[in-house]
mmCIF file of C-alpha atoms in Angstrom:
data_model
loop_
_atom_site.group_PDB
_atom_site.id
_atom_site.type_symbol
_atom_site.label_atom_id
_atom_site.label_comp_id
_atom_site.label_asym_id
_atom_site.label_seq_id
_atom_site.Cartn_x
_atom_site.Cartn_y
_atom_site.Cartn_z
ATOM 1 C CA MET A 1 -6.982 -10.398 -75.714
ATOM 2 C CA SER A 2 -6.130 -11.784 -79.114
ATOM 3 C CA SER A 3 -2.779 -13.150 -80.187
ATOM 4 C CA GLN A 4 -3.248 -10.941 -83.235
ATOM 5 C CA GLU A 5 -2.209 -7.996 -81.081
ATOM 6 C CA VAL A 6 1.360 -9.306 -81.290
ATOM 7 C CA PRO A 7 2.845 -8.678 -84.776
ATOM 8 C CA GLN A 8 3.809 -12.077 -86.199
ATOM 9 C CA PRO A 9 3.423 -13.685 -82.742
ATOM 10 C CA HIS A 10 4.631 -17.100 -83.852
ATOM 11 C CA ASP A 11 7.855 -15.908 -85.475
ATOM 12 C CA SER A 12 8.530 -13.439 -82.668
ATOM 13 C CA LEU A 13 8.247 -16.158 -80.043
ATOM 14 C CA VAL A 14 10.525 -18.527 -81.973
ATOM 15 C CA ARG A 15 13.177 -15.862 -82.505
ATOM 16 C CA LEU A 16 12.905 -14.548 -78.941
ATOM 17 C CA THR A 17 13.701 -18.040 -77.700
ATOM 18 C CA PHE A 18 15.979 -19.700 -80.213
ATOM 19 C CA GLU A 19 18.191 -16.748 -81.119
ATOM 20 C CA GLN A 20 19.562 -17.172 -77.584
ATOM 21 C CA ILE A 21 22.309 -19.762 -77.914
ATOM 22 C CA GLY A 22 21.723 -21.378 -74.515
ATOM 23 C CA HIS A 23 18.045 -21.998 -75.268
ATOM 24 C CA ALA A 24 18.817 -23.170 -78.804
ATOM 25 C CA ALA A 25 21.473 -25.602 -77.559
ATOM 26 C CA SER A 26 19.187 -27.217 -74.972
ATOM 27 C CA PHE A 27 16.376 -27.543 -77.514
ATOM 28 C CA LEU A 28 18.470 -28.918 -80.365
ATOM 29 C CA GLN A 29 20.521 -31.223 -78.174
ATOM 30 C CA GLU A 30 17.400 -32.978 -76.927
ATOM 31 C CA ASN A 31 15.669 -33.111 -80.311
ATOM 32 C CA LEU A 32 18.526 -34.528 -82.372
ATOM 33 C CA PRO A 33 19.301 -38.251 -82.586
ATOM 34 C CA GLU A 34 21.382 -39.117 -79.515
ATOM 35 C CA PRO A 35 24.529 -40.276 -81.393
ATOM 36 C CA LEU A 36 24.577 -37.034 -83.368
ATOM 37 C CA ALA A 37 23.883 -34.877 -80.307
ATOM 38 C CA SER A 38 26.724 -36.587 -78.417
ATOM 39 C CA ALA A 39 29.188 -35.827 -81.218
ATOM 40 C CA ILE A 40 28.575 -32.061 -81.141
ATOM 41 C CA ALA A 41 30.533 -29.576 -79.013
ATOM 42 C CA TRP A 42 27.462 -27.665 -77.821
ATOM 43 C CA GLU A 43 29.500 -25.148 -75.866
ATOM 44 C CA HIS A 44 30.720 -23.789 -79.232
ATOM 45 C CA LEU A 45 27.337 -23.582 -80.977
ATOM 46 C CA GLN A 46 26.989 -20.383 -83.049
ATOM 47 C CA LEU A 47 24.000 -18.635 -84.602
ATOM 48 C CA LEU A 48 24.747 -17.627 -88.198
ATOM 49 C CA ARG A 49 23.308 -14.584 -89.918
ATOM 50 C CA GLY A 50 20.606 -14.523 -92.536
ATOM 51 C CA SER A 51 17.412 -16.239 -93.597
ATOM 52 C CA PHE A 52 16.905 -18.574 -96.541
ATOM 53 C CA VAL A 53 13.113 -18.617 -96.657
ATOM 54 C CA ASP A 54 11.528 -17.259 -99.820
ATOM 55 C CA GLN A 55 10.102 -13.806 -99.063
ATOM 56 C CA ARG A 56 6.752 -14.893 -100.495
ATOM 57 C CA LEU A 57 6.516 -17.435 -97.657
ATOM 58 C CA ALA A 58 7.825 -15.195 -94.887
ATOM 59 C CA GLN A 59 4.352 -14.735 -93.378
ATOM 60 C CA SER A 60 4.091 -18.430 -92.486
ATOM 61 C CA HIS A 61 7.706 -19.516 -92.028
ATOM 62 C CA CYS A 62 10.878 -18.422 -90.287
ATOM 63 C CA ASP A 63 14.281 -20.050 -90.074
ATOM 64 C CA LEU A 64 17.502 -20.031 -88.064
ATOM 65 C CA LEU A 65 20.899 -21.485 -89.010
ATOM 66 C CA TYR A 66 23.547 -22.629 -86.522
ATOM 67 C CA LYS A 67 27.132 -23.847 -86.839
ATOM 68 C CA ALA A 68 27.857 -26.792 -84.564
ATOM 69 C CA PRO A 69 31.483 -28.007 -84.378
ATOM 70 C CA PHE A 70 32.073 -31.700 -83.776
ATOM 71 C CA ARG A 71 34.037 -32.720 -80.697
ATOM 72 C CA ASN A 72 36.530 -34.901 -82.541
ATOM 73 C CA GLU A 73 36.786 -33.053 -85.853
ATOM 74 C CA PRO A 74 38.737 -29.941 -86.921
ATOM 75 C CA PRO A 75 36.759 -26.666 -86.684
ATOM 76 C CA GLU A 76 36.750 -26.258 -90.466
ATOM 77 C CA LYS A 77 34.568 -29.390 -90.732
ATOM 78 C CA PRO A 78 31.441 -28.421 -88.706
ATOM 79 C CA LEU A 79 27.812 -29.454 -88.924
ATOM 80 C CA LEU A 80 25.173 -26.898 -89.892
ATOM 81 C CA LEU A 81 21.857 -27.131 -88.054
ATOM 82 C CA TYR A 82 18.915 -25.607 -89.895
ATOM 83 C CA LEU A 83 15.755 -24.915 -87.858
ATOM 84 C CA LEU A 84 12.693 -24.146 -89.996
ATOM 85 C CA PHE A 85 9.506 -23.093 -88.222
ATOM 86 C CA GLU A 86 6.229 -23.725 -90.073
ATOM 87 C CA HIS A 87 2.930 -22.180 -88.991
ATOM 88 C CA GLN A 88 0.180 -22.458 -91.540
ATOM 89 C CA SER A 89 -3.258 -23.997 -91.883
ATOM 90 C CA THR A 90 -2.078 -27.134 -93.699
ATOM 91 C CA PRO A 91 1.259 -28.943 -94.060
ATOM 92 C CA ASP A 92 3.276 -28.259 -97.198
ATOM 93 C CA PRO A 93 3.490 -31.376 -99.410
ATOM 94 C CA TRP A 94 6.455 -29.806 -101.237
ATOM 95 C CA MET A 95 8.577 -29.487 -98.097
ATOM 96 C CA PRO A 96 11.382 -31.817 -99.330
ATOM 97 C CA LEU A 97 11.713 -29.727 -102.489
ATOM 98 C CA ARG A 98 11.717 -26.464 -100.525
ATOM 99 C CA LEU A 99 14.358 -27.787 -98.133
ATOM 100 C CA LEU A 100 16.478 -28.858 -101.068
ATOM 101 C CA GLY A 101 16.388 -25.258 -102.282
ATOM 102 C CA TYR A 102 17.240 -23.867 -98.846
ATOM 103 C CA LYS A 103 20.155 -26.269 -98.472
ATOM 104 C CA LYS A 104 21.407 -25.359 -101.928
ATOM 105 C CA ASP A 105 21.415 -21.667 -100.938
ATOM 106 C CA ILE A 106 23.213 -22.426 -97.661
ATOM 107 C CA TRP A 107 25.886 -24.436 -99.457
ATOM 108 C CA ALA A 108 26.262 -21.749 -102.149
ATOM 109 C CA ARG A 109 26.856 -19.105 -99.474
ATOM 110 C CA HIS A 110 29.404 -21.332 -97.740
ATOM 111 C CA ALA A 111 31.248 -21.898 -101.023
ATOM 112 C CA ALA A 112 31.341 -18.143 -101.674
ATOM 113 C CA GLU A 113 32.597 -17.341 -98.164
ATOM 114 C CA PHE A 114 35.126 -20.199 -97.989
ATOM 115 C CA PRO A 115 36.239 -20.831 -101.583
ATOM 116 C CA LYS A 116 39.317 -22.783 -100.455
ATOM 117 C CA SER A 117 37.445 -25.112 -98.087
ATOM 118 C CA GLY A 118 37.349 -27.875 -100.666
ATOM 119 C CA GLY A 119 33.748 -28.812 -99.888
ATOM 120 C CA VAL A 120 30.567 -27.993 -97.995
ATOM 121 C CA PRO A 121 29.478 -29.008 -94.476
ATOM 122 C CA PRO A 122 26.622 -31.436 -93.902
ATOM 123 C CA ILE A 123 23.277 -29.911 -92.953
ATOM 124 C CA HIS A 124 20.796 -31.399 -90.493
ATOM 125 C CA ALA A 125 17.340 -29.868 -91.000
ATOM 126 C CA LEU A 126 14.703 -29.842 -88.260
ATOM 127 C CA VAL A 127 11.191 -28.667 -89.108
ATOM 128 C CA LEU A 128 9.281 -27.310 -86.104
ATOM 129 C CA ALA A 129 5.674 -27.529 -87.266
ATOM 130 C CA GLN A 130 2.698 -25.712 -85.791
ATOM 131 C CA VAL A 131 -0.012 -26.886 -88.166
ATOM 132 C CA GLU A 132 -3.626 -27.607 -87.312
ATOM 133 C CA GLY A 133 -4.367 -31.315 -87.589
ATOM 134 C CA GLY A 134 -0.700 -32.291 -87.551
ATOM 135 C CA TRP A 135 1.923 -33.043 -90.205
ATOM 136 C CA SER A 136 0.875 -35.688 -92.704
ATOM 137 C CA VAL A 137 2.932 -35.199 -95.859
ATOM 138 C CA ALA A 138 6.056 -36.742 -97.394
ATOM 139 C CA ARG A 139 9.324 -36.353 -95.534
ATOM 140 C CA GLN A 140 11.605 -37.760 -98.244
ATOM 141 C CA PHE A 141 12.427 -36.210 -101.600
ATOM 142 C CA HIS A 142 12.192 -39.629 -103.255
ATOM 143 C CA ASP A 143 8.494 -39.686 -102.382
ATOM 144 C CA LEU A 144 7.946 -36.673 -104.659
ATOM 145 C CA VAL A 145 9.603 -38.211 -107.725
ATOM 146 C CA LEU A 146 7.226 -39.640 -110.343
ATOM 147 C CA TRP A 147 9.107 -42.869 -110.852
ATOM 148 C CA PRO A 148 8.611 -45.121 -113.898
ATOM 149 C CA GLU A 149 6.834 -48.389 -113.182
ATOM 150 C CA ASP A 150 9.667 -50.493 -114.601
ATOM 151 C CA ARG A 151 11.925 -51.464 -111.686
ATOM 152 C CA ARG A 152 15.132 -51.651 -113.724
ATOM 153 C CA THR A 153 14.564 -48.218 -115.245
ATOM 154 C CA ARG A 154 13.911 -46.759 -111.805
ATOM 155 C CA GLU A 155 17.116 -48.281 -110.417
ATOM 156 C CA LEU A 156 19.100 -46.647 -113.239
ATOM 157 C CA LEU A 157 17.602 -43.256 -112.367
ATOM 158 C CA GLU A 158 17.666 -43.363 -108.578
ATOM 159 C CA GLY A 159 21.360 -42.637 -108.252
ATOM 160 C CA GLN A 160 20.976 -39.302 -110.024
ATOM 161 C CA GLN A 161 18.108 -38.003 -107.874
ATOM 162 C CA PRO A 162 18.734 -36.195 -104.562
ATOM 163 C CA LYS A 163 18.300 -38.244 -101.420
ATOM 164 C CA LEU A 164 16.933 -35.926 -98.776
ATOM 165 C CA ASP A 165 14.707 -36.153 -95.754
ATOM 166 C CA TYR A 166 14.242 -33.992 -92.663
ATOM 167 C CA ALA A 167 13.666 -34.315 -88.944
ATOM 168 C CA LEU A 168 10.242 -33.204 -87.748
ATOM 169 C CA LEU A 169 8.859 -31.931 -84.454
ATOM 170 C CA ASP A 170 5.101 -31.874 -84.943
ATOM 171 C CA LEU A 171 3.693 -29.770 -82.104
ATOM 172 C CA ALA A 172 0.110 -30.781 -82.847
ATOM 173 C CA ALA A 173 0.968 -34.447 -82.347
ATOM 174 C CA THR A 174 3.369 -34.009 -79.404
ATOM 175 C CA GLN A 175 2.002 -34.306 -75.873
ATOM 176 C CA LEU A 176 2.948 -31.615 -73.362
ATOM 177 C CA GLU A 177 4.994 -33.997 -71.248
ATOM 178 C CA ALA A 178 6.976 -35.092 -74.311
ATOM 179 C CA LEU A 179 8.280 -31.606 -75.188
ATOM 180 C CA ARG A 180 12.062 -31.435 -74.876
ATOM 181 C CA GLY A 181 14.688 -28.814 -74.109
ATOM 182 C CA GLY A 182 15.294 -26.460 -71.213
ATOM 183 C CA ALA A 183 12.446 -24.752 -69.366
ATOM 184 C CA ILE A 184 12.254 -21.724 -71.676
ATOM 185 C CA PRO A 185 12.283 -23.767 -74.929
ATOM 186 C CA ARG A 186 9.517 -25.915 -73.468
ATOM 187 C CA VAL A 187 7.554 -22.795 -72.474
ATOM 188 C CA ALA A 188 7.866 -21.553 -76.059
ATOM 189 C CA GLN A 189 6.624 -24.870 -77.410
ATOM 190 C CA VAL A 190 3.704 -24.902 -74.960
ATOM 191 C CA LEU A 191 2.713 -21.384 -76.058
ATOM 192 C CA LEU A 192 2.978 -22.351 -79.716
ATOM 193 C CA LYS A 193 0.731 -25.334 -79.005
ATOM 194 C CA GLY A 194 -1.642 -22.948 -77.225
ATOM 195 C CA MET A 195 -2.078 -21.006 -80.469
ATOM 196 C CA LEU A 196 -3.445 -24.157 -82.112
ATOM 197 C CA LYS A 197 -7.115 -25.038 -81.889
ATOM 198 C CA GLY A 198 -8.001 -27.976 -79.686
ATOM 199 C CA VAL A 199 -4.934 -27.696 -77.470
ATOM 200 C CA GLU A 200 -4.989 -29.690 -74.246
ATOM 201 C CA ALA A 201 -6.835 -28.000 -71.387
ATOM 202 C CA ALA A 202 -3.787 -28.437 -69.120
ATOM 203 C CA TRP A 203 -1.495 -26.264 -71.216
ATOM 204 C CA PHE A 204 -2.017 -23.076 -69.141
ATOM 205 C CA ASP A 205 -1.084 -24.870 -65.910
ATOM 206 C CA TRP A 206 1.822 -26.560 -67.666
ATOM 207 C CA ALA A 207 3.168 -23.210 -68.849
ATOM 208 C CA ILE A 208 2.971 -21.737 -65.333
ATOM 209 C CA ALA A 209 4.954 -24.664 -63.923
ATOM 210 C CA LEU A 210 7.618 -24.310 -66.625
ATOM 211 C CA LEU A 211 7.826 -20.547 -66.099
ATOM 212 C CA ASP A 212 8.339 -21.182 -62.397
ATOM 213 C CA GLU A 213 11.132 -23.628 -63.230
ATOM 214 C CA ALA A 214 12.761 -21.065 -65.528
ATOM 215 C CA GLY A 215 12.345 -18.262 -62.984
ATOM 216 C CA LYS A 216 14.380 -20.129 -60.409
ATOM 217 C CA ALA A 217 17.384 -20.150 -62.732
ATOM 218 C CA ILE A 218 17.532 -16.430 -63.543
ATOM 219 C CA PRO A 219 18.300 -13.325 -61.421
ATOM 220 C CA SER A 220 15.002 -11.528 -62.161
ATOM 221 C CA LEU A 221 11.559 -12.571 -63.312
ATOM 222 C CA ASP A 222 11.468 -9.442 -65.483
ATOM 223 C CA ALA A 223 13.359 -11.407 -68.129
ATOM 224 C CA LEU A 224 10.262 -13.573 -68.508
ATOM 225 C CA ASP A 225 7.909 -10.653 -69.194
ATOM 226 C CA PRO A 226 7.586 -11.410 -72.937
ATOM 227 C CA TYR A 227 6.512 -14.964 -72.102
ATOM 228 C CA PHE A 228 3.956 -13.731 -69.547
ATOM 229 C CA ILE A 229 2.484 -11.471 -72.230
ATOM 230 C CA TYR A 230 2.357 -14.284 -74.758
ATOM 231 C CA LEU A 231 0.703 -16.543 -72.179
ATOM 232 C CA LEU A 232 -2.039 -14.001 -71.470
ATOM 233 C CA LYS A 233 -2.650 -13.159 -75.102
ATOM 234 C CA VAL A 234 -2.733 -16.773 -76.233
ATOM 235 C CA ALA A 235 -4.951 -17.818 -73.313
ATOM 236 C CA ASN A 236 -7.709 -15.391 -74.364
ATOM 237 C CA LEU A 237 -9.331 -15.699 -70.919
ATOM 238 C CA THR A 238 -11.410 -13.211 -68.962
ATOM 239 C CA ALA A 239 -10.022 -11.553 -65.851
ATOM 240 C CA GLU A 240 -12.116 -13.878 -63.687
ATOM 241 C CA GLU A 241 -10.844 -16.973 -65.480
ATOM 242 C CA ILE A 242 -7.238 -15.814 -65.211
ATOM 243 C CA GLN A 243 -7.627 -15.064 -61.508
ATOM 244 C CA ALA A 244 -9.168 -18.507 -60.980
ATOM 245 C CA LYS A 245 -6.311 -20.194 -62.809
ATOM 246 C CA LEU A 246 -3.672 -18.267 -60.890
ATOM 247 C CA SER A 247 -5.339 -18.868 -57.526
ATOM 248 C CA GLU A 248 -5.064 -22.586 -58.256
ATOM 249 C CA ALA A 249 -1.302 -22.213 -58.847
ATOM 250 C CA ARG A 250 -0.470 -22.162 -55.133
ATOM 251 C CA GLN A 251 2.810 -23.987 -55.740
ATOM 252 C CA HIS A 252 4.032 -21.091 -57.891
ATOM 253 C CA PRO A 253 3.030 -17.930 -55.972
ATOM 254 C CA GLN A 254 5.723 -15.605 -57.393
ATOM 255 C CA ILE A 255 4.965 -16.520 -60.983
ATOM 256 C CA ALA A 256 1.221 -16.226 -60.391
ATOM 257 C CA SER A 257 1.651 -12.776 -58.846
ATOM 258 C CA LYS A 258 3.892 -11.604 -61.693
ATOM 259 C CA ILE A 259 1.435 -12.843 -64.330
ATOM 260 C CA MET A 260 -1.451 -11.044 -62.631
ATOM 261 C CA SER A 261 0.625 -7.868 -62.434
ATOM 262 C CA THR A 262 1.404 -8.186 -66.141
ATOM 263 C CA TYR A 263 -2.287 -8.643 -66.881
ATOM 264 C CA ASP A 264 -3.166 -5.471 -64.962
ATOM 265 C CA GLN A 265 -0.516 -3.552 -66.913
ATOM 266 C CA LEU A 266 -1.957 -4.785 -70.211
ATOM 267 C CA ILE A 267 -5.452 -3.698 -69.170
ATOM 268 C CA HIS A 268 -4.217 -0.241 -68.145
ATOM 269 C CA LYS A 269 -2.302 0.032 -71.411
ATOM 270 C CA GLY A 270 -5.409 -0.947 -73.347
ATOM 271 C CA LEU A 271 -7.516 1.564 -71.410
ATOM 272 C CA GLU A 272 -5.157 4.401 -72.249
ATOM 273 C CA LYS A 273 -4.968 3.227 -75.853
ATOM 274 C CA GLY A 274 -8.749 3.323 -76.043
ATOM 275 C CA ARG A 275 -8.822 6.894 -74.769
ATOM 276 C CA GLN A 276 -6.104 7.975 -77.207
ATOM 277 C CA GLU A 277 -7.793 6.300 -80.171
ATOM 278 C CA GLY A 278 -11.067 7.959 -79.264
ATOM 279 C CA ARG A 279 -9.454 11.396 -79.083
ATOM 280 C CA LYS A 280 -7.536 10.788 -82.286
ATOM 281 C CA GLU A 281 -10.656 9.840 -84.200
ATOM 282 C CA GLY A 282 -12.249 13.021 -82.872
ATOM 283 C CA GLU A 283 -15.640 11.468 -82.159
ATOM 284 C CA LEU A 284 -17.316 9.618 -79.311
ATOM 285 C CA ALA A 285 -18.242 6.734 -81.606
ATOM 286 C CA GLY A 286 -14.563 5.986 -82.170
ATOM 287 C CA GLN A 287 -14.011 5.909 -78.412
ATOM 288 C CA VAL A 288 -16.855 3.410 -77.979
ATOM 289 C CA GLN A 289 -15.372 1.114 -80.630
ATOM 290 C CA ALA A 290 -11.876 1.409 -79.144
ATOM 291 C CA PHE A 291 -13.146 0.276 -75.732
ATOM 292 C CA GLN A 292 -15.076 -2.583 -77.324
ATOM 293 C CA ARG A 293 -11.949 -3.778 -79.118
ATOM 294 C CA MET A 294 -9.992 -3.625 -75.880
ATOM 295 C CA LEU A 295 -12.624 -5.745 -74.123
ATOM 296 C CA GLY A 296 -12.599 -8.308 -76.921
ATOM 297 C CA ARG A 297 -16.144 -7.538 -78.083
ATOM 298 C CA ALA A 298 -17.556 -7.111 -81.550
ATOM 299 C CA GLU A 299 -17.620 -3.432 -82.447
ATOM 300 C CA ASP A 300 -20.904 -1.601 -82.953
ATOM 301 C CA PRO A 301 -21.171 -0.532 -86.608
ATOM 302 C CA SER A 302 -20.294 3.104 -87.195
ATOM 303 C CA SER A 303 -23.668 3.594 -88.873
ATOM 304 C CA SER A 304 -25.581 2.574 -85.733
ATOM 305 C CA LEU A 305 -23.354 4.670 -83.468
ATOM 306 C CA ALA A 306 -23.836 7.687 -85.718
ATOM 307 C CA ALA A 307 -27.566 7.503 -84.986
ATOM 308 C CA LEU A 308 -26.995 8.001 -81.233
ATOM 309 C CA SER A 309 -26.903 11.361 -79.497
ATOM 310 C CA SER A 310 -23.796 12.647 -77.753
ATOM 311 C CA ALA A 311 -25.405 11.901 -74.397
ATOM 312 C CA GLU A 312 -26.159 8.306 -75.428
ATOM 313 C CA LEU A 313 -22.608 7.805 -76.662
ATOM 314 C CA ALA A 314 -21.204 9.263 -73.448
ATOM 315 C CA ALA A 315 -23.372 6.867 -71.449
ATOM 316 C CA LYS A 316 -22.040 3.890 -73.438
ATOM 317 C CA ILE A 317 -18.476 5.060 -72.853
ATOM 318 C CA ALA A 318 -19.094 5.434 -69.124
ATOM 319 C CA ALA A 319 -20.522 1.905 -68.961
ATOM 320 C CA LEU A 320 -17.526 0.479 -70.818
ATOM 321 C CA GLU A 321 -15.113 2.324 -68.511
ATOM 322 C CA ARG A 322 -16.896 0.874 -65.478
ATOM 323 C CA GLU A 323 -16.550 -2.619 -66.925
ATOM 324 C CA VAL A 324 -12.822 -2.125 -67.435
ATOM 325 C CA ALA A 325 -12.474 -0.860 -63.871
ATOM 326 C CA ALA A 326 -14.359 -3.924 -62.602
ATOM 327 C CA ARG A 327 -11.924 -6.195 -64.430
ATOM 328 C CA LEU A 328 -8.997 -4.448 -62.845
ATOM 329 C CA LYS A 329 -10.415 -5.244 -59.439
#
């Protein structure tokens, strides 16, 4: 099963997790510098509306903005926490410039909403990067400025240029055991790492252990269903491989059973989808291709299927149905 079956799987997983204030608080609290994290009243963290990402970049970025009051400051002087999630093939060397634009838009909205505030709140930006090969570009705006060689001239200009950097959580360079936050935020990070090529072989087992930890803190495991689905789709394993993995997870029997049940439901759903697509296309060739897609195989070209008789196509369909049934067992 391909992760492509989930529309925008990266963004969906980030929003599923970090739009929930409890998960966001545990993640941010453990990924901010300790003195700053200690100064924030996390019990009053709020998710603010809106996105500031340019629509042209929406396919590879998503963002969330939070208001975090300080413990020893009046509520009208909060901190804004800006979480920007990056998932693209290469890191963006213009990130400091982009963040400057996002911050400008955030401050402009604050000024419009609170014209009598007398100022704008500070913004702490955290980039959560899921980029193959890791993050290797400038993190300070000053590094983008084409400074003159003369030192005195540069010193005269420096004061008028923005001073901006950003915090970075580079998933490609972060080991599984170093991921921070509550169980669910760590599950989300493990799954995001699983979508990268070359992820550690232990990530599937790590995710099961974290899901078990999260399951013990909630009334019903049904709340974890989206994460089970992500796990199975990202894993891209055969039924035999999944069963082998889950049989090894003897310390987490409930989670293993629930994941296997979820897998069976996905197979049944795919089987029915294959039948419906075949009927909709009105030809046996379409049904063959639908089953092949469901099984993760390359589709036979329509031209080659068109050369087969109805009996031959029916035989191929029967064979594919038997293979699906064998996987269910």
